[in-house]
Each structure stands twice: as structure tokens, then as C-alpha cells.
RNA sequence: GCGCCUGUAGCUCAGCGGAUUAGAGCAUCUGACUUCGGAUCAGAGGGUCGGGGGUUCGAGUCCCUCCAGGCGCGCCA
């Protein structure tokens, strides 16, 4: 078994890198920046003229208003300044608005509204720029170079190698995978890693080895009983069967201790293979599988403890060695080495995090399951005790998954819903639906997975709804080509024919994509993508109802084909970012 | 007892560092197909944003407190 840590991060070859070749202007940012500059210039002019008396320039924020009657963008800067100036916000807003237009070419109209908002209406040709850009950038559209030159190691799933990947871990997998995609899209070099909790002294692993050993002996007719806390799962018997089939009874006569050690090893190997396959069929692949055991074997754990002692953050008490994590805000100090001489999980995890930093990553992200929030403080403390800035480590905790079928909570015997094997879920609803549903809620919320809905092939099922939009677009483009209408080149098309409100709404949504990526990536919020994808699909369907593409005048058909093409690009990009297929036919 | 997460429409949930009249899907009711995929679309009803204080010109959003639910608090991992 080879899961030696790869000491040097290598470029990720298994996933597309979203790093663009040349400088990329993010559209949303571009327009926002222009508007910010326009407002700032207006403010400075007003200040010079004595219209507005302020000491320092405020930070100008540009928002997308909730309602489109309020324009394309708006700012609340006048309300922010109201207190300092001591004048009504609307009056200040008017003074700024009067000076804004002369500073910017994309603004069509400026309006003061509400409590003192300045609403901006953009010139229509700005939307044409969006379409041009999407065609120009294709699958790179939406990516940015914001974090170019930075690297991040994302650790996720990291289950014990003693069973199949569960639905709960699957949620972590989907989140980790898509967050990784997002981080790549904003310029990070991303390294995806699975930490194998395979320490030999771990009770879980020993217990697993014993259970496998018992199943093996039972299959060979020996009268041995499973330990009460043993692993009852069917898969343990299957692994034992495989061993009997391959090796027969050759382990029966070994000393019991040796036999258990051997079966722990063989079991782990089998489970890692199983887990890799489970994850692969779920669309997840790692750059590296990092074995906890190797940390002990290479004495990195020992060295790490020595280092902590030297730094004064590890001490001996009652025959054990403790981490002084309270020095960094943890509730209590934590045991690093038990009085029987065996290092704890935390000791290994500390060494592991040190190793991650030593490998040269700028940032670390751990995607952890619901039961690990208590470990954030101690892990950060350990990192800080070793002299690393704990702010370079982020931990994303996600909540439990519950499976529902026909309104009933699914229980597997006595097991919780999130202990159902991921494979069973994927077999039942498919990879695309499984991923979409597991991504659908914010990580902070527990997730109720509706199996019936996920299987449904109707618009009620969001993943079908979104994929249907993509298939529908593909169908239009296909039909255009079949009927001899060539897909025009953007430069040959008169985009000023794109004027219908449904067309404009669609384009505006397309223009949001770079901003959506940026926010979802920097806040580690992959669930935003599911919402964005359904919004985009909905706007396409509205457009489809209102605007015919084929059979209009050649010029209008050409313009709409270009728009439809752009929608397809973005829809495919969103689905691709989520690891979900974008079918041309369904 | 301490810590983390959650509490928004009948249900499942969005609501970004506070801001113009709180949103979506489902469910309910009413509508739309001789033409590009009806696996679609339109309209209607439905909310004291768990309660109470506070900060603010302005709070679902920030602070405090209480209540309810989930999950953690090991010389287990």
C-alpha cells in the first residue's frame, strides 16, 4: 500500500485548473470598480467645491438592489455620510448624483431614491460587453486572478479506513471538492488531500482488525464471537470472505496478536480501496492520501513534541505529556502522550498540520464533520504553539445529513441516516443528484435529503430543472445547425437587438457569475452555486417563453443564438464547478 | 455546567462586511401549448424573521439575554 505523503505539492492534474492565461477582467468587479471610481471622483469634486464637508473619504460600496426598479446598481454612501455631515441623506445623495455622470461612460441614468440611495442605470451596450466577454473567455469566464501565486491545501473526507464512505462523509466530500474548484477559480493553486486515520494504536482500527479476524475465523468454522463493540457491517464479512478465498486458512495458526495486526493491515488496505472507489464514483479524486501512520513511523510526531517542549508549550504531568493549549485560548490543556507512552490523536494531528505548513502552502483549509467543532480551538492552538500563524488555517464544519424517503426518516437498523453508505445513495439517485442535494444547503445547516425528490425527473427536482435548461439550449443550437442556420460569430452580430426585459434579465444574471464565484470561494460557500444555477435556469426558461430564437429575422435570430450560446457556456461552467454533468440531451 | 450549530410563509430553505416594499421551491388555488424540449411558464393567497432588551437615521442581519432543538465537551479517533 502506498500512501506516503507527497512532500512536494505538485500541480493538480486531475482537475481542470481555472487559472487563465492572460489578465482577466472580472466583469462584475469591473463595473463595480468603475462605479466606485465615479462616486469617489464625484465626492472629491463636491468636497473641493465645498458642497460636502468631510474629513476622510468613506469606503464606497456598490450593491445590486433587490428590485430592478432601483436600477442596476446602487450605493448607500450618502446615508453613511449623513451623520458626519449633519444633513439629510437624500440631499447629500443629490449633491453626489449631480456630479457622478460626468465621471463615467457606462452610466445611463442616476437617480436618488428611498432613504438616500443613489441608483445607477447602465447603458444598454454594457450588457453587450458581457456577452462578448463570455464568448471570448468560454469556460474561463468567471475565473479571476485574485489569489494568483497563492497555494492552499484542502483536507476533506479524512474518514477512518474501517468502512465504506458514508453519506455524511459524502457531504464533506462534495463540499471539499467544490470549494477546491472554487478556490482554483480565483487563482489559488489547490492541493486536495485525504488524511487517513490509520494509526496502529487507534482503538477504532484495532477494533476493526479484531472484527475482521473474528469474521475470518467464523467463516472457517471456528466458534468465536464478535466483540460487543465490534464492526457489525456486512462489508466486514465480505472482506473476510475475500481473504479466505485468496489465502485460505493460512492465518489460523498464527499467534493471535500477530493475526490481528495482520488483519488490521489487510482490512485497512481493503477499506482504502473501497473508499477510493466510492469517492471516484462520486466524482472525487485526491492529489494525495496522507497516512497518519507514516507520521509516527518517520518520527515526525516525536520531533514535533520535542519542538513543543523546546518552545515551552509542552510539559509533563502525571506521567503524561501535555500541550499547553490554554496559552492560546483553548479551554484546557490536551494530552499529547499518554502515561503508557502512546501518542494521542492530537499529537499526530499537530505533526500533520506542521507538515502541511512545511510543505509550503500559504493557507490550509480543513473540511470537518459535525462532531469535530471541539477540535478547532486545540488544533489552532497547536499550530500557534509551533509558531505558525493560526489565521492561516481555516476549518469549515458542516452539519449532519438525514435521509428521508416519503417523509420518513431512513434508518439503517440502528444506524443514523448519515451512516448510510454513500454508494447506496449514489446508486439510488445518481451522482449528479447526490452531489447537487448534498451541496444545496449551507454547511452550517443540517441537511434533510429527500430521496424521492432527488429521483424525480421533473421540474420539482432542482438538478433536473437546471440540467433541463442546458439540454434545452443545446437542443436549440442543435436545431439551428440542422436547419442550416449557422451559429454566428459574436463579432458578426448586432447585439443592440437584445432589448427584451427577459433578455436583459438573463444577461444580468450571466454577468453575476464572476462575483458569485468570488463570494462562494472566499466565504467557502459552495451552496451558493446551487442557488445561482437554479436562478440562471429559471431566467433562461422565462427568456425562452418570451423570446423565440429560431424563425425570427436573420439578424434577431443571430443575436439570440449568441445570447443562448452565452447562457449555455455559463450554465455549463456552473454545473462543471459543482462536478455535475451538463447534458445536451436528457 | 461550558462550547459550537440551528430557529425566517403550512413544509424545505435562501437572504453577502446593516439600507429602498423580507425572497425561492414545494404544497394550495387559478391560468397558458397548431411553431425552438410543457422535464416549461404566468398569477393569487400565505410571514409579530423563536421571545425580550440594546446599538443605529435605519436591524432578519451587529451586541446582550432568555427559550427551543441538534451536536460536542476523554490519557477515544
XYZ file of C-alpha atoms (C1' of nucleotides) in Angstrom:
663
model
C 0.000 0.000 0.000
C 1.477 3.314 -0.942
C 0.053 6.367 0.639
C 3.273 8.030 1.548
C 2.911 11.738 1.897
C 3.922 13.598 -1.177
C 6.419 16.013 0.248
C 6.166 18.460 -2.561
C 2.877 19.770 -3.763
C 2.552 19.063 -7.415
C 0.324 20.794 -9.884
C -3.098 19.313 -9.802
C -3.554 17.309 -12.940
C -6.789 15.560 -12.117
C -8.902 18.671 -12.141
C -9.002 21.471 -14.614
C -7.172 24.476 -13.371
C -9.189 27.593 -13.829
C -6.147 29.785 -13.968
C -6.431 31.894 -17.074
C -3.590 32.501 -19.484
C -3.757 36.234 -19.534
C -5.110 39.008 -17.405
C -8.797 38.609 -16.917
C -11.118 41.424 -16.081
C -13.873 40.224 -13.874
C -16.942 41.865 -15.227
C -18.817 42.426 -12.049
C -15.761 43.800 -10.352
C -15.006 45.831 -13.406
C -18.302 47.657 -13.408
C -18.375 47.993 -9.653
C -14.875 49.432 -9.704
C -15.871 51.913 -12.359
C -18.874 52.973 -10.366
C -16.818 53.264 -7.199
C -14.315 55.450 -9.004
C -17.112 57.595 -10.403
C -18.632 58.098 -6.975
C -15.271 58.843 -5.424
C -14.477 61.414 -8.084
C -17.858 62.997 -7.569
C -17.230 63.129 -3.848
C -13.878 64.780 -4.306
C -15.312 67.370 -6.642
C -18.102 68.076 -4.200
C -15.597 68.338 -1.394
C -13.431 70.802 -3.308
C -16.446 72.865 -4.208
C -17.496 72.916 -0.582
C -20.764 71.105 -1.259
C -19.818 68.243 1.014
C -17.645 68.746 4.056
C -15.934 65.565 5.140
C -12.531 64.829 6.600
C -11.859 61.446 5.033
C -13.201 59.706 2.018
C -15.676 56.996 3.017
C -15.476 53.494 1.678
C -17.879 53.421 -1.226
C -19.922 50.264 -1.517
C -21.802 49.312 -4.634
C -24.709 46.905 -4.270
C -27.141 45.221 -6.571
C -30.566 46.453 -5.495
C -33.194 43.961 -4.562
C -35.600 45.287 -7.135
C -34.787 46.176 -10.662
C -36.850 49.346 -10.480
C -33.998 50.620 -8.342
C -31.561 50.371 -11.174
C -28.701 48.049 -11.975
C -26.524 49.068 -9.068
C -26.812 51.370 -6.109
C -24.807 52.886 -3.301
C -25.733 53.931 0.222
C -22.748 56.236 0.622
C -24.920 59.302 1.214
C -26.555 57.623 4.202
C -23.190 56.650 5.577
C -22.060 60.261 5.373
C -25.257 61.730 6.770
C -24.165 61.747 10.369
C -20.772 63.334 9.804
C -22.203 65.984 7.537
C -25.330 66.566 9.540
C -27.568 66.875 6.513
C -30.454 64.721 5.274
C -29.175 61.704 3.315
C -31.332 62.440 0.287
C -29.886 65.906 -0.011
C -26.327 64.593 0.159
C -27.218 61.882 -2.328
C -28.483 64.514 -4.745
C -25.266 66.529 -4.478
C -23.236 63.421 -5.276
C -25.560 62.221 -8.005
C -25.373 65.584 -9.766
C -21.675 65.098 -10.236
C -21.486 61.386 -10.926
C -22.452 61.114 -14.588
C -19.641 63.277 -15.869
C -17.213 60.727 -14.476
C -18.392 57.549 -16.062
C -19.240 56.360 -19.520
C -21.279 53.288 -18.649
C -23.875 55.128 -16.585
C -27.037 55.924 -18.437
C -29.009 57.457 -15.603
C -28.567 58.272 -11.929
C -31.436 58.576 -9.509
C -31.805 59.430 -5.854
C -34.347 57.191 -4.183
C -35.617 55.801 -0.926
C -33.910 56.957 2.209
C -30.955 58.299 0.287
C -29.829 55.680 -2.139
C -28.133 56.611 -5.349
C -29.325 54.198 -8.026
C -27.389 53.674 -11.225
C -28.862 52.630 -14.536
C -26.322 51.376 -17.034
C -26.246 51.998 -20.748
C -27.522 49.017 -22.725
C -24.268 48.479 -24.552
C -22.728 47.442 -21.291
C -24.759 44.236 -21.496
C -23.345 43.607 -24.920
C -19.916 43.678 -23.386
C -20.970 40.891 -21.054
C -21.999 38.660 -23.937
C -18.817 39.431 -25.836
C -16.743 38.589 -22.835
C -18.459 35.271 -22.216
C -17.843 34.226 -25.794
C -14.294 35.436 -25.570
C -13.463 33.594 -22.357
C -15.607 30.497 -22.628
C -15.026 28.113 -19.780
C -12.641 30.560 -18.162
C -15.424 33.122 -17.867
C -15.959 33.847 -14.204
C -12.463 32.979 -13.049
C -10.108 35.562 -11.690
C -6.524 36.036 -10.623
C -7.359 37.428 -7.247
C -5.267 34.854 -5.377
C -2.781 34.055 -8.082
C 0.543 32.878 -6.708
C -1.072 31.598 -3.523
C -1.441 27.964 -2.606
C -3.853 26.176 -0.331
C -4.132 22.636 0.919
C -7.711 21.496 1.310
C -8.166 18.491 3.543
C -11.521 16.740 3.405
C -13.357 13.457 3.937
C -10.492 12.013 6.035
C -12.527 9.112 7.379
C -11.209 6.160 9.313
C -10.224 3.360 6.948
C -12.589 0.918 8.602
C -15.679 1.083 6.454
C -17.230 2.473 3.308
C -17.627 6.215 2.776
C -20.876 7.279 4.374
C -23.420 9.820 3.218
C -22.199 12.121 5.977
C -18.626 11.958 4.706
C -20.044 12.350 1.232
C -21.347 15.750 2.173
C -17.884 16.688 3.324
C -16.545 15.303 0.073
C -18.900 17.334 -2.075
C -18.213 20.492 -0.092
C -14.448 19.984 -0.089
C -14.339 19.145 -3.768
C -16.417 22.114 -4.872
C -14.695 24.565 -2.533
C -11.448 23.356 -4.075
C -12.826 24.029 -7.558
C -13.889 27.483 -6.431
C -10.516 28.291 -4.926
C -8.829 27.257 -8.157
C -11.201 29.539 -9.990
C -9.996 32.567 -8.038
C -6.372 31.771 -8.695
C -5.235 29.519 -5.867
C -3.078 26.536 -6.563
C -5.112 23.897 -4.751
C -3.872 20.631 -3.302
C -6.560 18.137 -2.338
C -5.649 15.789 0.448
C -7.263 12.952 2.353
C -5.844 12.280 5.810
C -6.022 8.579 6.605
C -6.687 8.000 10.293
C -4.784 4.739 10.330
C -2.714 4.972 13.487
C -1.903 1.492 14.743
C -2.635 2.380 18.334
C -6.058 3.722 17.444
C -8.717 1.754 19.250
C -11.030 2.040 16.281
C -8.537 0.445 13.954
C -7.607 -2.289 16.429
C -11.244 -2.996 16.975
C -11.796 -3.143 13.261
C -8.885 -5.576 12.889
C -10.327 -7.777 15.614
C -13.752 -7.772 13.996
C -12.280 -8.789 10.686
C -10.253 -11.500 12.377
C -13.383 -12.877 14.048
C -15.286 -12.938 10.761
C -12.388 -14.727 9.147
C -12.295 -17.397 11.837
C -16.079 -17.760 11.779
C -16.023 -18.352 8.037
C -13.551 -21.152 8.636
C -15.908 -22.750 11.119
C -14.338 -21.563 14.359
C -16.633 -20.770 17.244
C -15.625 -17.206 18.073
C -17.911 -14.338 18.992
C -17.870 -10.790 17.715
C -16.867 -8.309 20.401
C -19.839 -6.267 21.599
C -18.396 -3.080 20.192
C -17.238 -4.829 17.027
C -17.958 -3.775 13.484
C -21.211 -5.494 12.568
C -21.356 -4.282 8.968
C -21.866 -6.744 6.144
C -18.792 -5.375 4.400
C -16.548 -6.814 7.124
C -17.795 -10.290 6.264
C -17.223 -9.573 2.589
C -13.610 -8.596 3.205
C -13.145 -11.733 5.326
C -14.605 -13.818 2.503
C -12.184 -12.282 0.051
C -9.307 -13.186 2.350
C -10.499 -16.759 2.796
C -10.898 -17.104 -0.929
C -7.429 -15.782 -1.596
C -5.402 -17.136 1.296
C -7.470 -19.965 2.768
C -6.726 -20.869 6.351
C -3.086 -19.859 6.351
C -3.577 -17.307 9.140
C -5.383 -19.603 11.551
C -2.235 -20.902 13.168
C -0.530 -17.567 13.659
C -0.278 -16.197 17.187
C -3.484 -14.239 17.844
C -1.728 -10.915 18.281
C 0.142 -11.225 15.009
C -3.017 -12.314 13.284
C -4.946 -9.295 14.494
C -2.164 -6.957 13.408
C -2.165 -8.578 10.000
C -5.926 -8.354 9.653
C -5.875 -4.712 10.700
C -3.450 -4.083 7.849
C -5.357 -6.112 5.301
C -8.602 -4.553 6.414
C -7.254 -1.061 6.079
C -5.947 -1.782 2.626
C -9.290 -3.194 1.548
C -11.168 -0.254 3.016
C -8.940 2.305 1.336
C -9.548 0.640 -1.998
C -13.257 0.621 -1.251
C -13.272 4.261 -0.213
C -11.291 5.336 -3.259
C -13.817 3.615 -5.485
C -16.756 5.075 -3.524
C -15.347 8.557 -3.908
C -14.320 8.128 -7.512
C -17.855 7.147 -8.445
C -18.950 10.296 -6.660
C -16.606 12.366 -8.798
C -13.964 12.950 -6.155
C -10.261 12.355 -6.533
C -7.438 13.491 -4.297
C -3.953 14.662 -5.105
C -2.691 12.779 -2.118
C -3.752 10.311 0.554
C -1.731 11.103 3.657
C -1.280 8.324 6.171
C -1.308 9.149 9.858
C 0.766 6.044 10.438
C 3.682 7.437 8.436
C 3.804 10.414 10.775
C 4.588 8.051 13.623
C 6.918 5.864 11.610
C 9.005 8.789 10.379
C 9.142 10.054 13.985
C 7.623 13.343 12.906
C 5.293 13.079 15.863
C 8.168 12.656 18.290
C 10.065 15.533 16.751
C 7.018 17.726 16.894
C 6.574 17.010 20.596
C 10.242 17.823 21.205
C 9.786 21.093 19.387
C 6.788 21.938 21.500
C 8.744 21.209 24.642
C 11.583 23.451 23.496
C 9.147 26.221 22.800
C 7.694 25.799 26.261
C 4.265 24.652 25.132
C 4.531 21.001 26.154
C 5.110 19.743 29.663
C 4.996 16.536 31.693
C 2.397 15.909 34.342
C 1.248 12.672 35.967
C 3.395 10.629 33.626
C 1.833 12.118 30.509
C 2.894 14.916 28.171
C 0.510 17.820 27.716
C 0.040 20.565 25.167
C -0.326 23.945 26.809
C -3.198 24.854 24.504
C -4.722 27.117 27.152
C -1.958 29.563 26.297
C -3.810 30.074 23.011
C -7.351 30.240 24.276
C -8.311 26.579 24.475
C -10.482 25.507 27.409
C -7.982 23.089 28.844
C -4.587 21.634 28.108
C -4.604 18.498 25.958
C -2.778 15.223 26.311
C -0.129 14.635 23.662
C 1.388 11.425 25.046
C -0.453 9.095 27.368
C 1.173 7.843 30.518
C 1.571 4.489 28.781
C 3.835 6.199 26.266
C 1.456 6.174 23.329
C 0.916 9.450 21.494
C -2.668 10.679 21.103
C -4.568 11.610 18.003
C -3.885 15.277 18.714
C -0.159 14.663 18.750
C -0.308 13.180 15.284
C -2.665 15.863 14.060
C -0.326 18.549 15.324
C 2.562 16.974 13.462
C 0.343 16.654 10.413
C -0.511 20.340 10.398
C 3.118 21.275 10.909
C 3.941 19.085 7.937
C 1.327 20.832 5.821
C 2.905 24.181 6.582
C 6.382 22.803 5.958
C 5.268 21.720 2.546
C 4.982 25.402 1.780
C 1.276 26.081 1.490
C 0.156 29.627 2.157
C -3.139 28.512 3.580
C -4.775 25.393 4.964
C -8.443 24.522 4.886
C -9.915 21.595 6.797
C -13.417 20.457 5.979
C -14.597 18.654 9.091
C -17.733 16.832 10.064
C -20.233 17.926 12.680
C -18.588 16.213 15.621
C -15.254 17.964 15.335
C -16.006 21.560 16.199
C -14.425 20.992 19.608
C -11.134 20.364 17.833
C -10.845 23.726 16.151
C -9.534 25.532 19.217
C -6.973 22.878 20.114
C -5.746 22.454 16.554
C -5.299 26.179 16.126
C -3.575 26.284 19.492
C -1.212 23.520 18.435
C -0.419 25.327 15.216
C 0.212 28.555 17.092
C 2.377 26.759 19.654
C 4.612 25.632 16.808
C 4.977 29.220 15.703
C 2.648 29.256 12.727
C 0.002 31.908 12.354
C -3.249 30.136 13.213
C -5.099 32.504 10.915
C -3.558 30.668 8.003
C -5.691 27.689 8.982
C -9.415 27.707 8.360
C -11.793 24.990 9.490
C -15.107 24.537 7.762
C -17.553 22.490 9.807
C -20.586 21.019 8.126
C -23.670 19.614 9.837
C -25.342 16.215 9.681
C -27.226 14.683 6.788
C -30.546 12.945 7.315
C -32.085 10.812 4.612
C -35.821 10.991 4.104
C -37.922 8.716 1.986
C -41.576 9.587 1.524
C -41.398 11.885 4.524
C -39.980 9.124 6.712
C -36.534 9.267 8.218
C -34.424 6.484 6.765
C -32.725 4.383 9.399
C -30.401 1.555 8.638
C -31.079 -0.768 11.538
C -29.816 1.234 14.487
C -27.633 3.486 12.449
C -28.146 7.135 11.830
C -29.077 8.350 8.371
C -25.665 9.816 7.702
C -24.064 6.436 8.244
C -25.754 5.025 5.183
C -23.059 4.197 2.635
C -22.592 6.936 0.054
C -22.555 4.287 -2.647
C -26.119 3.277 -1.850
C -27.205 6.863 -2.237
C -25.325 7.333 -5.498
C -26.702 4.041 -6.833
C -30.199 5.136 -5.984
C -30.339 8.759 -7.125
C -27.280 9.127 -9.339
C -24.101 11.079 -8.918
C -25.450 14.379 -10.203
C -28.486 14.487 -7.928
C -26.481 13.262 -4.953
C -23.891 15.988 -5.400
C -26.447 18.721 -6.003
C -28.543 17.793 -2.989
C -25.552 17.431 -0.691
C -24.388 20.875 -1.790
C -27.764 22.532 -1.595
C -27.714 23.753 1.994
C -25.247 25.975 3.752
C -22.679 23.888 5.610
C -23.939 25.356 8.875
C -27.373 23.841 8.404
C -28.220 20.217 8.849
C -29.396 18.721 5.603
C -32.540 16.719 5.013
C -32.051 14.693 1.878
C -35.320 13.853 0.121
C -34.632 10.629 -1.776
C -37.932 10.686 -3.673
C -37.376 14.236 -4.852
C -33.808 13.510 -5.901
C -35.024 10.654 -8.084
C -37.876 12.578 -9.610
C -37.485 13.622 -13.220
C -39.492 16.807 -13.047
C -39.062 20.500 -12.535
C -39.568 19.979 -8.818
C -36.176 18.362 -8.746
C -33.739 21.263 -8.910
C -30.928 19.313 -10.505
C -33.180 18.184 -13.349
C -34.522 21.695 -13.662
C -31.055 23.103 -14.170
C -29.862 20.324 -16.432
C -33.062 20.631 -18.435
C -32.247 24.257 -19.182
C -28.866 23.185 -20.508
C -30.394 20.425 -22.608
C -32.992 22.824 -23.949
C -30.328 25.303 -25.021
C -28.345 22.521 -26.621
C -31.458 21.464 -28.464
C -31.991 24.937 -29.867
C -28.404 25.183 -31.030
C -28.606 21.687 -32.487
C -31.784 22.505 -34.319
C -30.320 25.720 -35.674
C -27.415 23.869 -37.161
C -29.600 21.089 -38.523
C -31.841 23.586 -40.276
C -28.880 25.267 -41.880
C -28.756 28.323 -39.652
C -25.115 28.705 -38.770
C -24.188 29.658 -35.225
C -22.951 33.154 -35.848
C -19.733 34.610 -34.612
C -20.262 37.244 -31.928
C -18.475 39.890 -33.910
C -20.923 39.488 -36.798
C -23.973 40.005 -34.667
C -25.891 43.179 -33.886
C -26.215 42.884 -30.129
C -28.275 46.035 -29.887
C -31.195 43.825 -30.904
C -31.013 42.287 -27.412
C -33.526 44.558 -25.728
C -36.379 42.470 -24.318
C -36.608 42.626 -20.495
C -36.315 38.854 -20.308
C -33.166 39.039 -22.384
C -31.711 41.766 -20.221
C -32.550 39.870 -17.024
C -30.778 36.830 -18.393
C -27.694 38.808 -19.338
C -27.573 40.463 -15.945
C -27.622 37.076 -14.295
C -24.827 35.921 -16.582
C -22.846 38.979 -15.531
C -23.164 37.938 -11.890
C -21.208 34.729 -12.351
C -17.707 36.093 -11.621
C -18.989 37.736 -8.463
C -20.735 34.530 -7.440
C -17.511 32.585 -7.806
C -15.601 35.152 -5.840
C -18.031 35.177 -2.962
C -18.594 31.451 -2.848
C -14.833 30.865 -2.928
C -13.736 33.396 -0.353
C -16.534 32.551 2.085
C -16.277 28.799 1.461
C -19.939 28.687 0.493
C -20.454 26.158 -2.292
C -24.200 26.037 -1.643
C -24.478 29.399 -3.364
C -23.757 27.679 -6.646
C -26.877 25.536 -6.436
C -28.974 28.650 -5.888
C -27.245 30.515 -8.679
C -27.734 27.619 -11.067
C -31.478 27.400 -10.413
C -31.828 31.184 -10.734
C -29.979 31.154 -14.015
C -32.011 28.225 -15.329
C -35.245 29.961 -14.314
C -34.275 33.143 -16.135
C -33.427 31.155 -19.198
C -36.822 29.453 -19.150
C -38.525 32.843 -18.861
C -36.492 34.126 -21.781
C -37.441 31.008 -23.721
C -41.111 31.661 -23.134
C -40.905 35.331 -24.111
C -38.422 35.286 -26.947
C -38.301 32.952 -29.894
C -34.851 32.240 -31.154
C -35.358 30.349 -34.400
C -37.574 31.662 -37.148
C -37.219 35.347 -36.351
C -35.496 37.753 -38.692
C -31.979 36.532 -39.530
C -30.459 39.384 -37.543
C -32.555 38.809 -34.442
C -32.142 35.039 -34.619
C -28.384 35.542 -34.880
C -28.305 37.850 -31.874
C -30.378 35.476 -29.800
C -28.333 32.473 -30.818
C -25.311 34.289 -29.489
C -27.126 35.052 -26.239
C -28.334 31.475 -25.894
C -24.838 30.258 -26.544
C -23.541 32.505 -23.768
C -26.162 31.143 -21.390
C -25.083 27.625 -22.242
C -21.445 28.459 -21.504
C -22.238 29.854 -18.081
C -24.675 27.081 -17.206
C -22.039 24.526 -18.150
C -19.463 26.406 -16.100
C -21.681 26.379 -13.012
C -22.518 22.712 -13.355
C -18.876 21.910 -14.005
C -17.847 23.827 -10.904
C -20.244 21.643 -8.909
C -18.971 18.478 -10.556
C -22.339 17.843 -12.163
C -22.802 16.898 -15.792
C -24.262 19.322 -18.307
C -26.232 17.042 -20.633
C -27.059 18.024 -24.209
C -29.990 15.643 -24.231
C -31.980 14.163 -21.389
C -22.248 23.477 33.633
C -19.219 25.095 29.174
C -18.722 25.343 23.737
C -20.479 25.035 18.509
C -24.695 24.925 15.004
C -29.839 25.870 14.073
C -34.766 28.681 14.881
C -37.423 33.325 8.520
C -44.508 31.519 4.682
C -48.219 25.148 6.013
C -43.224 22.285 4.520
C -37.784 22.561 2.921
C -34.687 26.599 2.852
C -32.027 31.481 0.587
C -31.211 36.204 2.414
C -23.270 38.590 1.297
C -18.967 43.336 5.846
C -26.836 46.577 8.229
C -30.176 50.032 3.939
C -35.286 51.381 -0.903
C -41.873 47.404 -0.166
C -38.339 40.291 3.647
C -37.348 36.056 -1.215
C -37.352 30.960 -3.794
C -39.055 25.966 -4.367
C -42.787 22.627 -2.736
C -47.849 22.405 -1.120
C -52.919 25.104 -2.059
C -55.965 27.853 -5.673
C -56.354 29.971 -10.845
C -54.430 30.155 -15.712
C -51.055 29.340 -20.558
C -49.452 24.516 -25.667
C -51.262 24.215 -34.317
C -44.258 26.756 -34.081
C -37.344 26.338 -30.935
C -37.789 20.082 -25.482
C -44.914 21.567 -21.067
C -38.949 17.796 -17.575
C -41.749 24.746 -19.110
C -44.124 29.432 -17.863
C -47.754 33.240 -15.578
C -50.929 34.891 -11.477
C -53.060 34.570 -6.293
C -53.260 33.729 -1.188
C -49.809 32.775 2.834
C -44.596 35.854 7.418
C -45.197 39.589 15.132
C -37.907 36.792 10.630
C -38.210 31.950 18.301
C -39.164 35.888 22.784
C -37.228 40.339 25.112
C -33.751 44.277 25.538
C -29.717 47.326 23.224
C -26.540 49.981 19.287
C -28.098 52.848 14.795
C -31.169 57.938 10.967
C -32.130 52.544 9.662
C -31.635 45.545 12.313
C -33.805 39.009 9.665
C -28.573 40.821 9.502
C -24.468 43.657 14.883
C -24.368 43.241 20.740
C -26.646 41.221 25.387
C -30.165 37.949 27.467
C -33.782 34.191 27.661
C -36.431 29.938 25.278
C -36.490 25.564 21.998
C -33.976 21.732 19.014
C -29.333 19.262 17.279
C -24.194 18.139 18.301
C -19.764 18.210 21.084
C -17.065 18.652 25.761
C -11.560 11.643 27.193
C -4.538 9.756 28.803
C -11.092 7.646 22.064
C -10.313 8.857 16.790
